[in-house]
Amino acid sequence: MKLTLDQLAQATDSSKSYIWELENKNPPRPSAEKLAAIAKALDVTLDWLLGSDEQTLEAAEDKAFFRAYSHMPEETRRQLREMAKILGAKKDT
């Protein structure tokens, strides 16, 4: 999931400057509460956020996609399945 600093700050009840500091300060020292809020906002595990999980960003994006997919109207899901079939067929050619 891609978020701007503003969006992440809003989602974690933090300031934009605080998020910027976490990204650029070496080493960052966020509280456990802030780490949990950031992991939740990014839809990743706390272990992944800390670098101790093998979950890739791609896997996290897939998880977010399927969560969104499950809440889509049936017709939208049907259209996406059809598009996936078409894209898969193009890959095989």
Short mmCIF file of N, CA and C in Angstrom, two decimals:
data_model
loop_
_atom_site.label_atom_id
_atom_site.label_comp_id
_atom_site.label_asym_id
_atom_site.label_seq_id
_atom_site.Cartn_x
_atom_site.Cartn_y
_atom_site.Cartn_z
N MET A 1 0.85 -1.16 0.00
CA MET A 1 0.00 0.00 0.00
C MET A 1 0.90 1.23 0.00
N LYS A 2 0.59 2.13 -0.91
CA LYS A 2 1.40 3.33 -1.00
C LYS A 2 0.63 4.50 -0.40
N LEU A 3 1.27 5.17 0.55
CA LEU A 3 0.66 6.33 1.19
C LEU A 3 1.65 7.48 1.17
N THR A 4 1.13 8.69 1.10
CA THR A 4 1.98 9.87 1.25
C THR A 4 2.28 10.04 2.73
N LEU A 5 3.25 10.91 3.03
CA LEU A 5 3.53 11.20 4.44
C LEU A 5 2.29 11.75 5.13
N ASP A 6 1.57 12.63 4.44
CA ASP A 6 0.34 13.20 5.02
C ASP A 6 -0.68 12.11 5.33
N GLN A 7 -0.88 11.20 4.39
CA GLN A 7 -1.87 10.13 4.59
C GLN A 7 -1.47 9.21 5.73
N LEU A 8 -0.18 8.85 5.79
CA LEU A 8 0.29 7.97 6.87
C LEU A 8 0.19 8.69 8.21
N ALA A 9 0.54 9.96 8.23
CA ALA A 9 0.43 10.73 9.47
C ALA A 9 -1.01 10.76 9.95
N GLN A 10 -1.93 11.02 9.04
CA GLN A 10 -3.35 11.06 9.42
C GLN A 10 -3.84 9.70 9.90
N ALA A 11 -3.43 8.63 9.21
CA ALA A 11 -3.88 7.28 9.56
C ALA A 11 -3.33 6.82 10.91
N THR A 12 -2.21 7.40 11.33
CA THR A 12 -1.58 6.97 12.58
C THR A 12 -1.69 8.02 13.69
N ASP A 13 -2.48 9.05 13.43
CA ASP A 13 -2.65 10.13 14.41
C ASP A 13 -1.30 10.73 14.80
N SER A 14 -0.48 10.99 13.78
CA SER A 14 0.86 11.56 13.96
C SER A 14 0.97 12.82 13.11
N SER A 15 2.05 13.55 13.29
CA SER A 15 2.29 14.70 12.43
C SER A 15 3.13 14.25 11.23
N LYS A 16 3.03 15.01 10.15
CA LYS A 16 3.83 14.72 8.96
C LYS A 16 5.32 14.78 9.30
N SER A 17 5.72 15.76 10.12
CA SER A 17 7.13 15.89 10.47
C SER A 17 7.62 14.70 11.29
N TYR A 18 6.76 14.14 12.13
CA TYR A 18 7.13 12.95 12.92
C TYR A 18 7.38 11.76 11.99
N ILE A 19 6.49 11.55 11.02
CA ILE A 19 6.67 10.45 10.07
C ILE A 19 7.94 10.67 9.26
N TRP A 20 8.19 11.92 8.86
CA TRP A 20 9.41 12.23 8.11
C TRP A 20 10.64 11.88 8.95
N GLU A 21 10.63 12.25 10.22
CA GLU A 21 11.76 11.93 11.11
C GLU A 21 11.98 10.43 11.21
N LEU A 22 10.91 9.66 11.33
CA LEU A 22 11.05 8.20 11.40
C LEU A 22 11.71 7.66 10.15
N GLU A 23 11.37 8.25 9.02
CA GLU A 23 11.91 7.79 7.75
C GLU A 23 13.37 8.19 7.57
N ASN A 24 13.76 9.32 8.15
CA ASN A 24 15.08 9.88 7.86
C ASN A 24 16.05 9.89 9.04
N LYS A 25 15.58 9.73 10.25
CA LYS A 25 16.44 9.76 11.43
C LYS A 25 17.12 8.40 11.58
N ASN A 26 18.38 8.41 11.94
CA ASN A 26 19.10 7.15 12.09
C ASN A 26 19.67 7.05 13.50
N PRO A 27 19.27 6.14 14.33
CA PRO A 27 18.15 5.22 14.11
C PRO A 27 16.85 5.85 14.58
N PRO A 28 15.75 5.50 13.95
CA PRO A 28 14.45 6.02 14.41
C PRO A 28 14.08 5.36 15.73
N ARG A 29 13.34 6.05 16.56
CA ARG A 29 12.95 5.51 17.86
C ARG A 29 11.46 5.73 18.14
N PRO A 30 10.61 5.10 17.33
CA PRO A 30 9.17 5.25 17.58
C PRO A 30 8.71 4.40 18.75
N SER A 31 7.62 4.78 19.34
CA SER A 31 7.04 3.98 20.42
C SER A 31 6.41 2.72 19.83
N ALA A 32 6.20 1.73 20.67
CA ALA A 32 5.55 0.50 20.23
C ALA A 32 4.14 0.79 19.72
N GLU A 33 3.47 1.74 20.35
CA GLU A 33 2.12 2.12 19.93
C GLU A 33 2.14 2.71 18.52
N LYS A 34 3.12 3.58 18.24
CA LYS A 34 3.22 4.17 16.90
C LYS A 34 3.59 3.12 15.86
N LEU A 35 4.50 2.20 16.22
CA LEU A 35 4.86 1.13 15.29
C LEU A 35 3.64 0.29 14.93
N ALA A 36 2.85 -0.04 15.92
CA ALA A 36 1.65 -0.84 15.66
C ALA A 36 0.67 -0.07 14.76
N ALA A 37 0.52 1.22 14.99
CA ALA A 37 -0.38 2.03 14.17
C ALA A 37 0.12 2.13 12.74
N ILE A 38 1.43 2.27 12.56
CA ILE A 38 2.01 2.35 11.22
C ILE A 38 1.84 1.03 10.49
N ALA A 39 2.12 -0.07 11.18
CA ALA A 39 1.94 -1.39 10.56
C ALA A 39 0.50 -1.60 10.13
N LYS A 40 -0.44 -1.20 10.97
CA LYS A 40 -1.86 -1.34 10.63
C LYS A 40 -2.22 -0.48 9.43
N ALA A 41 -1.74 0.76 9.40
CA ALA A 41 -2.05 1.67 8.30
C ALA A 41 -1.47 1.16 6.98
N LEU A 42 -0.30 0.52 7.05
CA LEU A 42 0.34 0.00 5.84
C LEU A 42 -0.12 -1.41 5.50
N ASP A 43 -0.93 -1.99 6.37
CA ASP A 43 -1.45 -3.35 6.17
C ASP A 43 -0.33 -4.38 6.08
N VAL A 44 0.63 -4.26 6.99
CA VAL A 44 1.73 -5.23 7.09
C VAL A 44 1.84 -5.66 8.54
N THR A 45 2.58 -6.72 8.78
CA THR A 45 2.78 -7.16 10.15
C THR A 45 3.84 -6.30 10.81
N LEU A 46 3.81 -6.27 12.13
CA LEU A 46 4.82 -5.54 12.88
C LEU A 46 6.19 -6.16 12.62
N ASP A 47 6.25 -7.49 12.53
CA ASP A 47 7.52 -8.16 12.22
C ASP A 47 8.08 -7.71 10.88
N TRP A 48 7.21 -7.60 9.87
CA TRP A 48 7.67 -7.16 8.56
C TRP A 48 8.19 -5.74 8.62
N LEU A 49 7.46 -4.88 9.33
CA LEU A 49 7.86 -3.48 9.45
C LEU A 49 9.24 -3.36 10.10
N LEU A 50 9.52 -4.23 11.05
CA LEU A 50 10.81 -4.22 11.74
C LEU A 50 11.89 -4.98 10.98
N GLY A 51 11.51 -5.59 9.86
CA GLY A 51 12.50 -6.28 9.04
C GLY A 51 12.79 -7.69 9.47
N SER A 52 11.96 -8.27 10.34
CA SER A 52 12.24 -9.62 10.82
C SER A 52 11.27 -10.65 10.26
N ASP A 53 10.50 -10.27 9.24
CA ASP A 53 9.55 -11.18 8.61
C ASP A 53 9.90 -11.28 7.14
N GLU A 54 9.68 -12.43 6.56
CA GLU A 54 9.99 -12.64 5.15
C GLU A 54 8.90 -12.14 4.22
N GLN A 55 7.83 -11.60 4.76
CA GLN A 55 6.74 -11.10 3.94
C GLN A 55 7.27 -9.98 3.05
N THR A 56 7.02 -10.08 1.77
CA THR A 56 7.49 -9.05 0.84
C THR A 56 6.43 -7.98 0.67
N LEU A 57 6.86 -6.85 0.14
CA LEU A 57 5.91 -5.77 -0.14
C LEU A 57 4.87 -6.25 -1.14
N GLU A 58 5.29 -7.04 -2.11
CA GLU A 58 4.35 -7.56 -3.10
C GLU A 58 3.28 -8.41 -2.42
N ALA A 59 3.67 -9.24 -1.48
CA ALA A 59 2.70 -10.07 -0.76
C ALA A 59 1.74 -9.19 0.04
N ALA A 60 2.25 -8.13 0.63
CA ALA A 60 1.40 -7.22 1.39
C ALA A 60 0.41 -6.51 0.47
N GLU A 61 0.89 -6.13 -0.73
CA GLU A 61 0.00 -5.48 -1.70
C GLU A 61 -1.07 -6.46 -2.18
N ASP A 62 -0.68 -7.72 -2.40
CA ASP A 62 -1.65 -8.74 -2.80
C ASP A 62 -2.72 -8.92 -1.73
N LYS A 63 -2.29 -8.96 -0.49
CA LYS A 63 -3.22 -9.12 0.63
C LYS A 63 -4.21 -7.96 0.67
N ALA A 64 -3.70 -6.74 0.47
CA ALA A 64 -4.57 -5.56 0.47
C ALA A 64 -5.54 -5.61 -0.71
N PHE A 65 -5.04 -6.06 -1.88
CA PHE A 65 -5.90 -6.16 -3.06
C PHE A 65 -7.04 -7.14 -2.80
N PHE A 66 -6.71 -8.31 -2.28
CA PHE A 66 -7.75 -9.32 -2.07
C PHE A 66 -8.74 -8.91 -0.98
N ARG A 67 -8.28 -8.14 -0.01
CA ARG A 67 -9.21 -7.63 1.00
C ARG A 67 -10.18 -6.65 0.34
N ALA A 68 -9.65 -5.76 -0.52
CA ALA A 68 -10.51 -4.82 -1.25
C ALA A 68 -11.43 -5.57 -2.20
N TYR A 69 -10.89 -6.58 -2.88
CA TYR A 69 -11.66 -7.39 -3.83
C TYR A 69 -12.86 -8.02 -3.15
N SER A 70 -12.66 -8.53 -1.96
CA SER A 70 -13.75 -9.23 -1.25
C SER A 70 -14.90 -8.29 -0.89
N HIS A 71 -14.66 -6.99 -0.88
CA HIS A 71 -15.71 -6.02 -0.56
C HIS A 71 -16.32 -5.38 -1.80
N MET A 72 -15.85 -5.76 -2.98
CA MET A 72 -16.38 -5.19 -4.22
C MET A 72 -17.71 -5.85 -4.58
N PRO A 73 -18.54 -5.12 -5.34
CA PRO A 73 -19.78 -5.74 -5.82
C PRO A 73 -19.47 -6.94 -6.72
N GLU A 74 -20.38 -7.90 -6.77
CA GLU A 74 -20.16 -9.12 -7.55
C GLU A 74 -19.82 -8.81 -9.00
N GLU A 75 -20.50 -7.86 -9.60
CA GLU A 75 -20.24 -7.53 -11.01
C GLU A 75 -18.81 -7.02 -11.21
N THR A 76 -18.31 -6.23 -10.30
CA THR A 76 -16.94 -5.74 -10.38
C THR A 76 -15.96 -6.90 -10.25
N ARG A 77 -16.22 -7.81 -9.32
CA ARG A 77 -15.34 -8.98 -9.17
C ARG A 77 -15.35 -9.83 -10.43
N ARG A 78 -16.53 -10.00 -11.06
CA ARG A 78 -16.62 -10.77 -12.30
C ARG A 78 -15.78 -10.10 -13.39
N GLN A 79 -15.87 -8.79 -13.51
CA GLN A 79 -15.09 -8.06 -14.51
C GLN A 79 -13.60 -8.22 -14.28
N LEU A 80 -13.18 -8.15 -13.03
CA LEU A 80 -11.76 -8.33 -12.71
C LEU A 80 -11.28 -9.74 -13.05
N ARG A 81 -12.11 -10.73 -12.79
CA ARG A 81 -11.74 -12.11 -13.14
C ARG A 81 -11.58 -12.25 -14.64
N GLU A 82 -12.47 -11.63 -15.42
CA GLU A 82 -12.38 -11.67 -16.88
C GLU A 82 -11.11 -10.98 -17.36
N MET A 83 -10.80 -9.83 -16.76
CA MET A 83 -9.57 -9.11 -17.15
C MET A 83 -8.34 -9.95 -16.81
N ALA A 84 -8.36 -10.63 -15.69
CA ALA A 84 -7.23 -11.48 -15.31
C ALA A 84 -7.05 -12.62 -16.31
N LYS A 85 -8.15 -13.19 -16.78
CA LYS A 85 -8.06 -14.24 -17.80
C LYS A 85 -7.42 -13.71 -19.07
N ILE A 86 -7.84 -12.52 -19.49
CA ILE A 86 -7.30 -11.91 -20.71
C ILE A 86 -5.81 -11.62 -20.54
N LEU A 87 -5.44 -11.03 -19.42
CA LEU A 87 -4.03 -10.72 -19.18
C LEU A 87 -3.19 -11.98 -19.07
N GLY A 88 -3.73 -13.02 -18.46
CA GLY A 88 -3.02 -14.29 -18.36
C GLY A 88 -2.82 -14.92 -19.72
N ALA A 89 -3.80 -14.80 -20.59
CA ALA A 89 -3.69 -15.36 -21.95
C ALA A 89 -2.64 -14.60 -22.75
N LYS A 90 -2.54 -13.29 -22.57
CA LYS A 90 -1.53 -12.50 -23.28
C LYS A 90 -0.13 -12.91 -22.85
N LYS A 91 0.03 -13.24 -21.58
CA LYS A 91 1.34 -13.65 -21.06
C LYS A 91 1.78 -14.96 -21.70
N ASP A 92 0.83 -15.84 -21.98
CA ASP A 92 1.15 -17.15 -22.55
C ASP A 92 1.48 -17.09 -24.03
N THR A 93 1.19 -15.98 -24.70
CA THR A 93 1.45 -15.89 -26.14
C THR A 93 2.81 -15.33 -26.43
#
